[in-house]
N, CA, C and O of each residue as an XYZ file, in Angstrom:
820
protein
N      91.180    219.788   -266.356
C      90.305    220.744   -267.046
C      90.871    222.133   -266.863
O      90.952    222.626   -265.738
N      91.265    222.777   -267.957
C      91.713    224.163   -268.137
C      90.885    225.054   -267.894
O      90.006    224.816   -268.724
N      90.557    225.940   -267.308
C      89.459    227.105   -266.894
C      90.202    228.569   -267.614
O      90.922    229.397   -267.056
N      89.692    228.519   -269.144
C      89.670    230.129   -269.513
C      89.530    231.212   -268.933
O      88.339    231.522   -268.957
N      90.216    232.040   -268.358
C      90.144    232.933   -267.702
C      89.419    233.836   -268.263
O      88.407    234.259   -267.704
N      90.018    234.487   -270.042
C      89.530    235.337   -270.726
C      87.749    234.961   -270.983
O      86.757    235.567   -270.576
N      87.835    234.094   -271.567
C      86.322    233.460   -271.579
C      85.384    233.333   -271.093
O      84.284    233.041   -271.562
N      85.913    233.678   -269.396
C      84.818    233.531   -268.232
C      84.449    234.925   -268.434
O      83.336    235.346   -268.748
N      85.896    235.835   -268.141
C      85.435    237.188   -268.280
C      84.712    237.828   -269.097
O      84.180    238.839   -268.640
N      84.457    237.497   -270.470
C      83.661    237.553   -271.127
C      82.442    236.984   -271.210
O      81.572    237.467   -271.933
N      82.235    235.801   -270.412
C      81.004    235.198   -270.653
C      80.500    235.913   -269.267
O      79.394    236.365   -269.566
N      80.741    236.206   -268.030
C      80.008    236.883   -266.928
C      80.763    237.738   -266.118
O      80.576    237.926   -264.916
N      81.879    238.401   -267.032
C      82.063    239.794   -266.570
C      82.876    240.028   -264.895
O      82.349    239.609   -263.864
N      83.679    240.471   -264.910
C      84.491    240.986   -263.453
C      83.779    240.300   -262.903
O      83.958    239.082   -262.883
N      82.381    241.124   -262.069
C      81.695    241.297   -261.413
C      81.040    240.135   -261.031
O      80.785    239.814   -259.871
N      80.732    239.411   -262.200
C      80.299    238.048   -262.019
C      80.903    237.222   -261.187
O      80.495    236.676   -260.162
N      82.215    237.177   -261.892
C      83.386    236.264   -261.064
C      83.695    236.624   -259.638
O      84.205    235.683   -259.030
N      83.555    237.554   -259.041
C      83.510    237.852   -258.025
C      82.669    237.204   -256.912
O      82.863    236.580   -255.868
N      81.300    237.809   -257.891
C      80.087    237.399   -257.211
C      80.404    235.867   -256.536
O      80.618    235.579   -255.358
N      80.347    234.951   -257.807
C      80.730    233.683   -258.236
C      81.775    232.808   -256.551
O      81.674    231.814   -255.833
N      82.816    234.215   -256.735
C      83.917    233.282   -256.034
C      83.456    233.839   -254.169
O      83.857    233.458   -253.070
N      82.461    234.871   -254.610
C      82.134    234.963   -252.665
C      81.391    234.326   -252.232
O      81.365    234.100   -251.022
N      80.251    233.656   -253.365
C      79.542    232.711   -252.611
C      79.844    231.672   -252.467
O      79.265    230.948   -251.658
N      81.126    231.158   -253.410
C      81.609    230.047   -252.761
C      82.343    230.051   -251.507
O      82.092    229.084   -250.789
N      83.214    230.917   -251.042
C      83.692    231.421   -250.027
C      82.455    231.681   -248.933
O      82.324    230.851   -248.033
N      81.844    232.451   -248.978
C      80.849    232.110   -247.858
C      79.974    230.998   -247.553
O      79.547    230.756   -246.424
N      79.695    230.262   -248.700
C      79.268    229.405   -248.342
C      80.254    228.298   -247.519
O      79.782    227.779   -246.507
N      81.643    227.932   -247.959
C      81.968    227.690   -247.139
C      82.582    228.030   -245.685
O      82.776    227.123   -244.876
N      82.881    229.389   -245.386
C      82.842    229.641   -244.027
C      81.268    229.234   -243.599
O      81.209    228.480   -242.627
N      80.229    229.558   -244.083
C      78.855    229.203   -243.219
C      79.241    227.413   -242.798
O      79.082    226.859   -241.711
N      79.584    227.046   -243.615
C      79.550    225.438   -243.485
C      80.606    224.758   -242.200
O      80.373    223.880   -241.369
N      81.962    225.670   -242.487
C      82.363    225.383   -241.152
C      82.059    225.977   -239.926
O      82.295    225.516   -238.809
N      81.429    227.208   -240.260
C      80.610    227.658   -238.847
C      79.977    227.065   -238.062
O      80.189    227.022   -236.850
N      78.488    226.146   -239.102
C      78.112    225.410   -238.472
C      78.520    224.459   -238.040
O      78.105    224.055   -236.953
N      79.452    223.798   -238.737
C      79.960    222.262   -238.483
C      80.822    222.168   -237.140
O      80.867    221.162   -236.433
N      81.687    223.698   -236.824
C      82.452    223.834   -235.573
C      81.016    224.144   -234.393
O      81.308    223.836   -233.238
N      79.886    224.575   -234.538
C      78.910    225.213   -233.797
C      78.519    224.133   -233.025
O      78.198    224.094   -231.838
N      78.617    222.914   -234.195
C      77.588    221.535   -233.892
C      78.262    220.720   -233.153
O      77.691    219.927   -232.405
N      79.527    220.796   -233.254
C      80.949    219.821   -232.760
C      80.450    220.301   -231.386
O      79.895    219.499   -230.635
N      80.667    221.840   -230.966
C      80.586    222.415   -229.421
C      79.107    222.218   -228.818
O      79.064    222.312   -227.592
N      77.853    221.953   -229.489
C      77.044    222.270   -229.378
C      76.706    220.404   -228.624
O      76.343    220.220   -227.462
N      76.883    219.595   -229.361
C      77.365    218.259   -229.383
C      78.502    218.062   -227.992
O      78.118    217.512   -226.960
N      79.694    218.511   -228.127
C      80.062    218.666   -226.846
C      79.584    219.027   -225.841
O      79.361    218.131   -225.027
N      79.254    220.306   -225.481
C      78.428    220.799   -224.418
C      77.066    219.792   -223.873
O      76.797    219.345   -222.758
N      76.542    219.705   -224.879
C      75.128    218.205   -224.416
C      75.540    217.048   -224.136
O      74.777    216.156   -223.763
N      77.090    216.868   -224.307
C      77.647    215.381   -223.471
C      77.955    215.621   -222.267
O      77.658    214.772   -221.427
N      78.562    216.714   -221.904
C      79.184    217.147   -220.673
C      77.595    217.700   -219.867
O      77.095    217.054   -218.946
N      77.110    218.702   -220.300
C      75.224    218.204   -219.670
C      75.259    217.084   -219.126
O      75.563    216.869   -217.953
N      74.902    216.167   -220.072
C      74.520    214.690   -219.624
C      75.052    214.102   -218.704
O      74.380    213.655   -217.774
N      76.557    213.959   -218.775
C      77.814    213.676   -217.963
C      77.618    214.450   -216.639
O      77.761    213.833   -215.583
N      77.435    215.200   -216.634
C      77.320    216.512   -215.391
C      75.652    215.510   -214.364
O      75.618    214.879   -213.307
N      74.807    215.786   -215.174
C      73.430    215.438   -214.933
C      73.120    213.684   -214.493
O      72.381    213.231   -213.619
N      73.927    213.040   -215.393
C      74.155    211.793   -214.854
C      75.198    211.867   -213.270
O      74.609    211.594   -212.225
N      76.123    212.096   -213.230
C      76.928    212.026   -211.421
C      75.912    213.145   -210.924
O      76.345    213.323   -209.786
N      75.220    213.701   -211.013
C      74.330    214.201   -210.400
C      73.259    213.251   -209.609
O      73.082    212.942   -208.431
N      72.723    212.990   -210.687
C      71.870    211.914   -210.451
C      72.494    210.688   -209.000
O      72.144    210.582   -207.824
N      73.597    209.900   -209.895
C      74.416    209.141   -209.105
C      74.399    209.533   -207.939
O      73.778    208.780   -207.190
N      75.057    210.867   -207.239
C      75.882    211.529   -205.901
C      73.814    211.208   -205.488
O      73.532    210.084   -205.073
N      72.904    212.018   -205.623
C      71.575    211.603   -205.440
C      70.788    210.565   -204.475
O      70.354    210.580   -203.323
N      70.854    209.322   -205.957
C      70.686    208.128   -205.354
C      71.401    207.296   -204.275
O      70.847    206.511   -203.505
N      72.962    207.640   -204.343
C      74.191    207.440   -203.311
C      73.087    208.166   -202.106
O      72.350    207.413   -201.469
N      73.051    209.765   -201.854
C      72.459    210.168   -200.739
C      71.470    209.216   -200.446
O      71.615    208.383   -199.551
N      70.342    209.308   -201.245
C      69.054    208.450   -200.934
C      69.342    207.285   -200.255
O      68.816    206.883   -199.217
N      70.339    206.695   -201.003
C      70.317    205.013   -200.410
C      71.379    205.733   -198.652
O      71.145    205.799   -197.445
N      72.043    205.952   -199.201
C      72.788    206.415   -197.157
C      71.881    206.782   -196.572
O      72.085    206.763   -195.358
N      71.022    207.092   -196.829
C      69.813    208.027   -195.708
C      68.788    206.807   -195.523
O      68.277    206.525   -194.439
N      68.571    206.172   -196.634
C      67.590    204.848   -196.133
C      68.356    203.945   -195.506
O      67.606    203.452   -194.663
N      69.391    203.446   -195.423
C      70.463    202.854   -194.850
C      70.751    203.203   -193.282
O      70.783    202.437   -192.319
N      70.945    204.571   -193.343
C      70.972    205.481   -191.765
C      70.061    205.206   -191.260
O      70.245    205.006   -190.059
N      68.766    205.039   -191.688
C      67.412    205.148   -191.168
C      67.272    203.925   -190.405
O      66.918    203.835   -189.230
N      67.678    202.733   -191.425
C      67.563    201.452   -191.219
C      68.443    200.942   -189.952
O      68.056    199.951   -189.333
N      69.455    201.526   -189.624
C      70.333    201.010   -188.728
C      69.776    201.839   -187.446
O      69.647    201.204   -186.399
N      69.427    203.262   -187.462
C      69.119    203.414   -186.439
C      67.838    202.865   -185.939
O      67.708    202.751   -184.721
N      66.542    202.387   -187.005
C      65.842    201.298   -186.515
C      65.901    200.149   -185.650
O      65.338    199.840   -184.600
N      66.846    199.550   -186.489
C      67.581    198.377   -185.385
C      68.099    198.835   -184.202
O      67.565    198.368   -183.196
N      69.235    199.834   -183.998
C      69.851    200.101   -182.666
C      68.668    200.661   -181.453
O      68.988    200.724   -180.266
N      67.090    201.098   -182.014
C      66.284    201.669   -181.374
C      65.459    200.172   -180.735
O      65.025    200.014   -179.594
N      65.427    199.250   -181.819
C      64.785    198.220   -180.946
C      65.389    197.264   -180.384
O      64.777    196.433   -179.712
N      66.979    197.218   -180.609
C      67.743    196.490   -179.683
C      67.558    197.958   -178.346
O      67.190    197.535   -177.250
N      67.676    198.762   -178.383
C      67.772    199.384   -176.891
C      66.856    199.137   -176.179
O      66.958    198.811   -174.997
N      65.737    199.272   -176.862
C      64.246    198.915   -176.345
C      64.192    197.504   -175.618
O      63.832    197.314   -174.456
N      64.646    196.498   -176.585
C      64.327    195.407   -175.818
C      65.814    194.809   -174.791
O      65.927    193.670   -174.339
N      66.542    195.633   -174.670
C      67.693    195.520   -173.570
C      66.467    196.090   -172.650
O      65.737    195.221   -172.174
N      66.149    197.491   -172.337
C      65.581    198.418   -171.166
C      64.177    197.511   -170.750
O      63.648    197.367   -169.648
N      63.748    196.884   -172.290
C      62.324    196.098   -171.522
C      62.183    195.326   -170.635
O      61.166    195.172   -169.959
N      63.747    194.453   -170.504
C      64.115    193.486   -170.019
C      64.512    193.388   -168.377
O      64.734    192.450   -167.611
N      64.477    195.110   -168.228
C      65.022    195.428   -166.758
C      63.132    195.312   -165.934
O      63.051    195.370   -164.707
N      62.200    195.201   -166.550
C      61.248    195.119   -166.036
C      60.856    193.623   -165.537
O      60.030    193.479   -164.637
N      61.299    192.848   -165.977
C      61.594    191.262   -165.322
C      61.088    191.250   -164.130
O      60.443    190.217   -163.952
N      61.097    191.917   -163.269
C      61.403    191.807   -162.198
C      60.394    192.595   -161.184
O      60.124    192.471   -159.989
N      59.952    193.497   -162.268
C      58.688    194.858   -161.310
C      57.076    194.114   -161.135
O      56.273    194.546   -160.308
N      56.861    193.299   -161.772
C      55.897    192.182   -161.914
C      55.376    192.195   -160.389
O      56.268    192.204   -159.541
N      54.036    192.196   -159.933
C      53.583    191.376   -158.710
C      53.793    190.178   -158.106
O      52.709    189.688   -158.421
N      54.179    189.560   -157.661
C      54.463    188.248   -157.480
C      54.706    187.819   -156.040
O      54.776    188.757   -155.245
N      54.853    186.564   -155.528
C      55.411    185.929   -154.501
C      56.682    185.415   -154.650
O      57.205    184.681   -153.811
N      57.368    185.876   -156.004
C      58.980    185.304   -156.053
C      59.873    186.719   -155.675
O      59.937    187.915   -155.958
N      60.529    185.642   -154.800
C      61.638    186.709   -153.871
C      62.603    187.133   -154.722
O      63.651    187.413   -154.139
N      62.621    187.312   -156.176
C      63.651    188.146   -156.572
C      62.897    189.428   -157.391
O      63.419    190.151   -158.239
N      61.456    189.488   -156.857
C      61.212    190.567   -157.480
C      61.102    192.057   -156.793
O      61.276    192.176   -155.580
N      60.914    192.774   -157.324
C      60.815    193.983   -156.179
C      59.879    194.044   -155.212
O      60.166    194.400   -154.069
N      58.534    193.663   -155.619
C      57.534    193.613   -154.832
C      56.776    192.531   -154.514
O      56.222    192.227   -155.571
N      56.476    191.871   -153.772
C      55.899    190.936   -153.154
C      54.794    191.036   -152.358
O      54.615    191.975   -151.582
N      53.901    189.946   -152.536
C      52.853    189.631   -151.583
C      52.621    188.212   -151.050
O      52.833    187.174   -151.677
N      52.223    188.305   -149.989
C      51.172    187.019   -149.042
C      50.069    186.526   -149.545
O      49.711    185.392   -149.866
N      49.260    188.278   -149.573
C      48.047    188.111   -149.831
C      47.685    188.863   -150.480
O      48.538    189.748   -150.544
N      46.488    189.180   -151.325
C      45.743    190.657   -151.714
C      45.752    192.123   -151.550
O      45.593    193.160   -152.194
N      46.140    191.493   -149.821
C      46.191    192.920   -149.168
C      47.331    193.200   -147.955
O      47.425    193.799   -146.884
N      48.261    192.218   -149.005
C      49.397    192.249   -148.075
C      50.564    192.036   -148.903
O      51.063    190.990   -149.316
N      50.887    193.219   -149.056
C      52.032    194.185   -150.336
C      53.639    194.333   -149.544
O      53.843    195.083   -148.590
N      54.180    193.870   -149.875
C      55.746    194.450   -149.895
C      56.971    194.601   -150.526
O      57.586    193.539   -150.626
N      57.466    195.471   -150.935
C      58.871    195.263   -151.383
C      60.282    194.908   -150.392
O      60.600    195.272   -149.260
N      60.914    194.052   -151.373
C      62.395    193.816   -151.226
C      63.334    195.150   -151.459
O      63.334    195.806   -152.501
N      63.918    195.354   -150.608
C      65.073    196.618   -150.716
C      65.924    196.746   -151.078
O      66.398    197.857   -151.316
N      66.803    195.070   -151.389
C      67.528    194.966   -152.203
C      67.520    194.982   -153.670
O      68.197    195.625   -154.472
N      66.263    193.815   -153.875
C      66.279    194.322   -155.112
C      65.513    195.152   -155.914
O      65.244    194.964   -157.101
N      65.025    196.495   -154.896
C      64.542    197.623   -155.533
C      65.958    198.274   -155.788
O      66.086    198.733   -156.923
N      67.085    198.406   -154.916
C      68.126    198.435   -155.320
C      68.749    198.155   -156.561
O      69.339    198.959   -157.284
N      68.552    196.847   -156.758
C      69.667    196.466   -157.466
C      68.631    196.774   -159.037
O      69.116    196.709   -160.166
N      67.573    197.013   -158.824
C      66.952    197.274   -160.429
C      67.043    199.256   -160.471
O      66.909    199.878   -161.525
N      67.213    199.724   -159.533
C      67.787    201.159   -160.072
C      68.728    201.307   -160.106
O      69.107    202.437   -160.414
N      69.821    200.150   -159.782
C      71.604    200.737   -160.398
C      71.324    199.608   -161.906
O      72.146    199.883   -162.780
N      70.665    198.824   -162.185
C      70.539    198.156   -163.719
C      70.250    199.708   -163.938
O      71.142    200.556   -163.980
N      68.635    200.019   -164.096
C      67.915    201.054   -164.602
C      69.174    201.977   -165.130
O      69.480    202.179   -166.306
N      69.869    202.520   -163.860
C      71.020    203.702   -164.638
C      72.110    203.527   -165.353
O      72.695    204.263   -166.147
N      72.423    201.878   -164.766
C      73.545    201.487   -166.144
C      73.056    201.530   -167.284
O      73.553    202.193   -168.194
N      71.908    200.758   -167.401
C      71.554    200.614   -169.233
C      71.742    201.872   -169.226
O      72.871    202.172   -169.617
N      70.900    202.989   -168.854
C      70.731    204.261   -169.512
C      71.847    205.153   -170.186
O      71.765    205.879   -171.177
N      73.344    204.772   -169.016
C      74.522    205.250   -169.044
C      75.377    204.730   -170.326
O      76.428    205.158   -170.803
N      74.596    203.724   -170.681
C      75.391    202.912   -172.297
C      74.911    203.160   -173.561
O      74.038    204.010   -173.387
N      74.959    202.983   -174.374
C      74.525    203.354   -175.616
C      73.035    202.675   -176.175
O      72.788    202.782   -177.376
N      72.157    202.050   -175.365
C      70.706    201.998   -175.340
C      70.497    203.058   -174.833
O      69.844    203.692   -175.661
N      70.689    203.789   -173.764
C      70.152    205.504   -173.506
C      70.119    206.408   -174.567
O      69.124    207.125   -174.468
N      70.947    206.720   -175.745
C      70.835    206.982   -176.780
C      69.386    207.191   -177.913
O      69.012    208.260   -178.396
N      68.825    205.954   -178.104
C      67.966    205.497   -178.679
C      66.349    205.953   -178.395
O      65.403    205.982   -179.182
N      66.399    206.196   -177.381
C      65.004    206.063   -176.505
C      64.286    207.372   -176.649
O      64.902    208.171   -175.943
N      63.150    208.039   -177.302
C      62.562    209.283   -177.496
C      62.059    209.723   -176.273
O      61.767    208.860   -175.445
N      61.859    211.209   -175.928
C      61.893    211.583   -174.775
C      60.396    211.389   -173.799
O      60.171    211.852   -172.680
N      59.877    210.892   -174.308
C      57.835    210.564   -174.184
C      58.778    209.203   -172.930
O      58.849    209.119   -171.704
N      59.310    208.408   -174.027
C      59.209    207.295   -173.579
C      60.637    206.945   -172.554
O      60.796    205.808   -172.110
N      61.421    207.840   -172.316
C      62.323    208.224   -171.193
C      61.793    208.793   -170.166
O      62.244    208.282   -169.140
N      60.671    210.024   -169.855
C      60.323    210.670   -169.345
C      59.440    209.482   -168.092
O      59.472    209.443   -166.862
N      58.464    208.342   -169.483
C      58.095    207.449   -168.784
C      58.386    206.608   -167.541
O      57.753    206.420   -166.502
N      59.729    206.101   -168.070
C      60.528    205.639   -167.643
C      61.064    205.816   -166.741
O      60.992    205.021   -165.804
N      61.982    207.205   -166.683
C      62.058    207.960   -165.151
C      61.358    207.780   -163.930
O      61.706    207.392   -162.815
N      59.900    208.292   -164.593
C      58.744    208.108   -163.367
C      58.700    206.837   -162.613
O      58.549    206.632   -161.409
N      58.848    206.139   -163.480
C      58.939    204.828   -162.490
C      59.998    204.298   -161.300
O      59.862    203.797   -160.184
N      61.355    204.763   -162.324
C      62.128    204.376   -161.563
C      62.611    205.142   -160.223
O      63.463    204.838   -159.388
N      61.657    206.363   -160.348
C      62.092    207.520   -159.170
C      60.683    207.411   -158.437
O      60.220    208.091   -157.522
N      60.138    206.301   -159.161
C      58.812    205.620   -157.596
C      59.696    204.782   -156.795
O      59.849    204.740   -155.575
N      60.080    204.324   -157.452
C      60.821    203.176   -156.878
C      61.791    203.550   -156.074
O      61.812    202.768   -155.124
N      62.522    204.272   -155.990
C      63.605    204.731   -155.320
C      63.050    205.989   -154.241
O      63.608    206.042   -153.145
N      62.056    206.904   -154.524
C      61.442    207.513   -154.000
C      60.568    207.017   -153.009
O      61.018    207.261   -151.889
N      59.470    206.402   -152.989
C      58.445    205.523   -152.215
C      59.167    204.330   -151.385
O      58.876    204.057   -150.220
N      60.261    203.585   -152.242
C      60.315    202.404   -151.093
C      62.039    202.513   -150.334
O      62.437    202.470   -149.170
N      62.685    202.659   -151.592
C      64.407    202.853   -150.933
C      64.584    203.616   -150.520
O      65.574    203.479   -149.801
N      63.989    205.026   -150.474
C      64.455    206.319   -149.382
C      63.091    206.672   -147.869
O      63.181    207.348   -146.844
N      61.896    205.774   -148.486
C      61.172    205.482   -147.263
C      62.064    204.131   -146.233
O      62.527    204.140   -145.093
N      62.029    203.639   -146.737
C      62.974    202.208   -146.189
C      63.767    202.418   -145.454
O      63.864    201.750   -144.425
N      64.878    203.769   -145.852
C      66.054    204.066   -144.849
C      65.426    205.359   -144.286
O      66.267    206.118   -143.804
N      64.770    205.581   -144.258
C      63.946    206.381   -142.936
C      63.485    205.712   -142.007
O      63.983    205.737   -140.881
N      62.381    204.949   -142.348
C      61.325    204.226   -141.406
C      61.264    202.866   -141.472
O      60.487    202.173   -140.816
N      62.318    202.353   -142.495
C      62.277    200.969   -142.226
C      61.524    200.023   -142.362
O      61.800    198.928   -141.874
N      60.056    200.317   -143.276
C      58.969    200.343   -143.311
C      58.690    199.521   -144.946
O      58.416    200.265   -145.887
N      58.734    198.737   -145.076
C      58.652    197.666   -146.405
C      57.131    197.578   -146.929
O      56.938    197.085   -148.041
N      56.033    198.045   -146.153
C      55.041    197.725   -146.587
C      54.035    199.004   -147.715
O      54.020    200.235   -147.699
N      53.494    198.253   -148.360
C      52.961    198.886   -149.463
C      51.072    198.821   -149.398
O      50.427    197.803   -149.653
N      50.635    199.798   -149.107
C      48.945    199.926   -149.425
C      48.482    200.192   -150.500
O      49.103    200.922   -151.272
N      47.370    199.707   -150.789
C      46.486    199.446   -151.924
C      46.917    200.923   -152.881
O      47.108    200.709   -154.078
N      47.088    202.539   -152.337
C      47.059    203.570   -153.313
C      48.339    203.199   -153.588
O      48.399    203.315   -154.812
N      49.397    202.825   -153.202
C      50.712    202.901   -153.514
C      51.186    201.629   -154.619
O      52.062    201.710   -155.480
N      50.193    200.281   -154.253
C      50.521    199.571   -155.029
C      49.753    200.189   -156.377
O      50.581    200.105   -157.284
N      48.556    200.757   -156.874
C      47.602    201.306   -157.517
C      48.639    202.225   -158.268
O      48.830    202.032   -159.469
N      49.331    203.243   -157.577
C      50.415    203.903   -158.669
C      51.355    203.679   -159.338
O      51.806    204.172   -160.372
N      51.779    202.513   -158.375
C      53.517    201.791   -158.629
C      52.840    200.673   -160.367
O      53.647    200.617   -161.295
N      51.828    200.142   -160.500
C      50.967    199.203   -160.869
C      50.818    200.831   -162.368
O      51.680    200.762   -163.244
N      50.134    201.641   -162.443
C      49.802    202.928   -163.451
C      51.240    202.801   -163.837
O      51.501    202.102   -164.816
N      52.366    203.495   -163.074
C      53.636    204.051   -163.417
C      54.057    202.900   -164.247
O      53.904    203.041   -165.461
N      54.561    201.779   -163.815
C      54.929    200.583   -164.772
C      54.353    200.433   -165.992
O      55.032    200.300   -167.010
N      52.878    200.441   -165.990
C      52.136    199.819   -167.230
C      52.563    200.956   -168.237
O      52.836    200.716   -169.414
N      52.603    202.428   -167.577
C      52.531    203.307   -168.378
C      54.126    203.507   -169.113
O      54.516    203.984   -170.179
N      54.581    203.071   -168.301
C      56.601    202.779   -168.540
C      56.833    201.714   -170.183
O      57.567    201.819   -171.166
N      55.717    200.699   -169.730
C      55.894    199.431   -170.637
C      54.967    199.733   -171.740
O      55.018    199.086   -172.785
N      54.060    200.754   -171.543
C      53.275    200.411   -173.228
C      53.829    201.869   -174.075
O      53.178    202.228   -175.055
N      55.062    202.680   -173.639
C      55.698    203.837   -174.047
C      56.634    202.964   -174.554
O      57.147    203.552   -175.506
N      57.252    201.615   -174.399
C      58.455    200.800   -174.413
C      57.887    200.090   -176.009
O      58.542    200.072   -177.051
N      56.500    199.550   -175.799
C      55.746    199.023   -176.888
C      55.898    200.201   -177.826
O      56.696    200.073   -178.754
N      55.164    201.440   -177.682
C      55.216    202.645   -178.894
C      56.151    202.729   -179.434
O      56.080    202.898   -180.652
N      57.393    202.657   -178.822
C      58.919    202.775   -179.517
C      59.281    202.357   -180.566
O      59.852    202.801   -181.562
N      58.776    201.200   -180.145
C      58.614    200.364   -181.127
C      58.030    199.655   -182.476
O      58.518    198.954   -183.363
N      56.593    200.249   -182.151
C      55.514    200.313   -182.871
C      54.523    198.987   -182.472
O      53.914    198.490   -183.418
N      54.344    198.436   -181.238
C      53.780    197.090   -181.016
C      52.625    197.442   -180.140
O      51.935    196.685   -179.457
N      52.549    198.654   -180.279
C      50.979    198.642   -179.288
C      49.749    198.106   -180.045
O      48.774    198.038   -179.297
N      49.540    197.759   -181.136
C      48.762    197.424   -182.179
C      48.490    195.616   -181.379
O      47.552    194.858   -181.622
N      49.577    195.392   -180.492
C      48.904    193.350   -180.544
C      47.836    193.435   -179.063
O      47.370    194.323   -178.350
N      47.813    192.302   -179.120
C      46.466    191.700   -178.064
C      47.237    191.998   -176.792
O      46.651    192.078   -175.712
N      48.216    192.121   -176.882
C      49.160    191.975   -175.467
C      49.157    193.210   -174.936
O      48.916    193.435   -173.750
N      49.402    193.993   -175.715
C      49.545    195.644   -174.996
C      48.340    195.817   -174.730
O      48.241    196.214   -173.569
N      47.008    195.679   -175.413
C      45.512    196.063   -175.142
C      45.047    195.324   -173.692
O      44.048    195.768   -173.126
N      45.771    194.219   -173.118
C      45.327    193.494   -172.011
C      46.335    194.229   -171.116
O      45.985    194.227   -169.936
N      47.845    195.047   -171.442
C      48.538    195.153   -170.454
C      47.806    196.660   -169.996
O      47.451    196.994   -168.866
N      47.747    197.162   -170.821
C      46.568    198.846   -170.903
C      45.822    198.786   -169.700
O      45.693    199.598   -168.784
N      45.374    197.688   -169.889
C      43.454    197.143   -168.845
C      44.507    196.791   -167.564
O      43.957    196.588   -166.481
N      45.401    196.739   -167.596
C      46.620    195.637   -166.308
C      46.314    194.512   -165.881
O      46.218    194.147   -164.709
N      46.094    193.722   -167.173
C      45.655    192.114   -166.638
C      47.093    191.563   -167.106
O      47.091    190.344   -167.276
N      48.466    192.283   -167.380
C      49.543    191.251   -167.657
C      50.321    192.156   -165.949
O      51.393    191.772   -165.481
């Protein structure tokens, strides 16, 4: 198709044609304006997303390591617990000669010196290993007390006076200090809630 030049000019003038040829010209720069605007605009909201998604990701990664952390130091808290519970075996009242304290009768109390001994070098090994770690300071503090009755009242009375025997106030504290040792051992844990700790409370275990 031939396009009269003269003909146009006559049918709408210079001015026309001008007009004519800028709005086609602007209209198409507007068109690639937008179309390059939308390309970047379009880009930029992928890389958003992209950005916002490993965001997210790095996130849930934290979340789950931190519930994970949580979880393991759970476990390592009640394996320590029930290693340290285990050194109490032995603090029990009884007439068996491997415990610390012994009786005849009711009113006839004594400890063994050895193995009040030999349960405060356990006591400081565990502590010295990586169950000492674990243990919150309520329920260390507990703990202490006992074991510095024990070493206090009978192994450093013992090598003074030689003196093995135990009266009713002494068994009465040694009897508080323990229970109070073992239901701080339960809290650690979260087991003061059973029938067992509520009878050991009263000191019928």
């Amino acid at each position: 198709m031939k396009i009269d030049i003269i003909q146009l000019l006559e049918t709408f003038g210079l001015q026309g044609i001008l007009l004519f040829i800028a709005f086609f010209l602007l209209k198409y720069l507007l068109e690639n304006i937008l179309k390059r605007d939308l390309e970047q605009s379009k880009k930029s909201l992928q890389e958003t997303l992209e950005e916002t998604k490993k965001d997210l990701e790095r996130e849930l990664t934290l979340e789950a390591r931190k519930d994970i952390y949580k979880s393991e130091l759970a476990i390592r808290q009640l394996n320590a617990t029930e290693e340290i519970w285990s050194l109490f075996t032995v603090t029990s009242l009884s007439n068996i000669g491997n415990n610390i304290v012994n009786y005849r009768s009711e009113d006839n109390f004594y400890f063994i010196q050895e193995n009040a001994i030999k349960f405060v070098e356990d006591f400081n090994k565990t502590f010295s290993t990586k169950a000492g770690l674990y243990i919150s300071k309520d329920t260390r503090e507990a703990l202490y007390n006992f074991r510095d009755y024990v070493k206090e009242q009978m192994i450093d009375k013992y090598n003074k006076t030689g003196d093995r025997k135990l009266n009713k106030q002494q068994i009465k504290e040694y009897k508080a200090l323990r229970t109070n040792a073992r239901l701080e051992l339960r809290n650690q844990v979260g087991s003061l809630d059973l029938t067992i700790a509520h009878e050991e409370f009263n000191n019928k275990v």
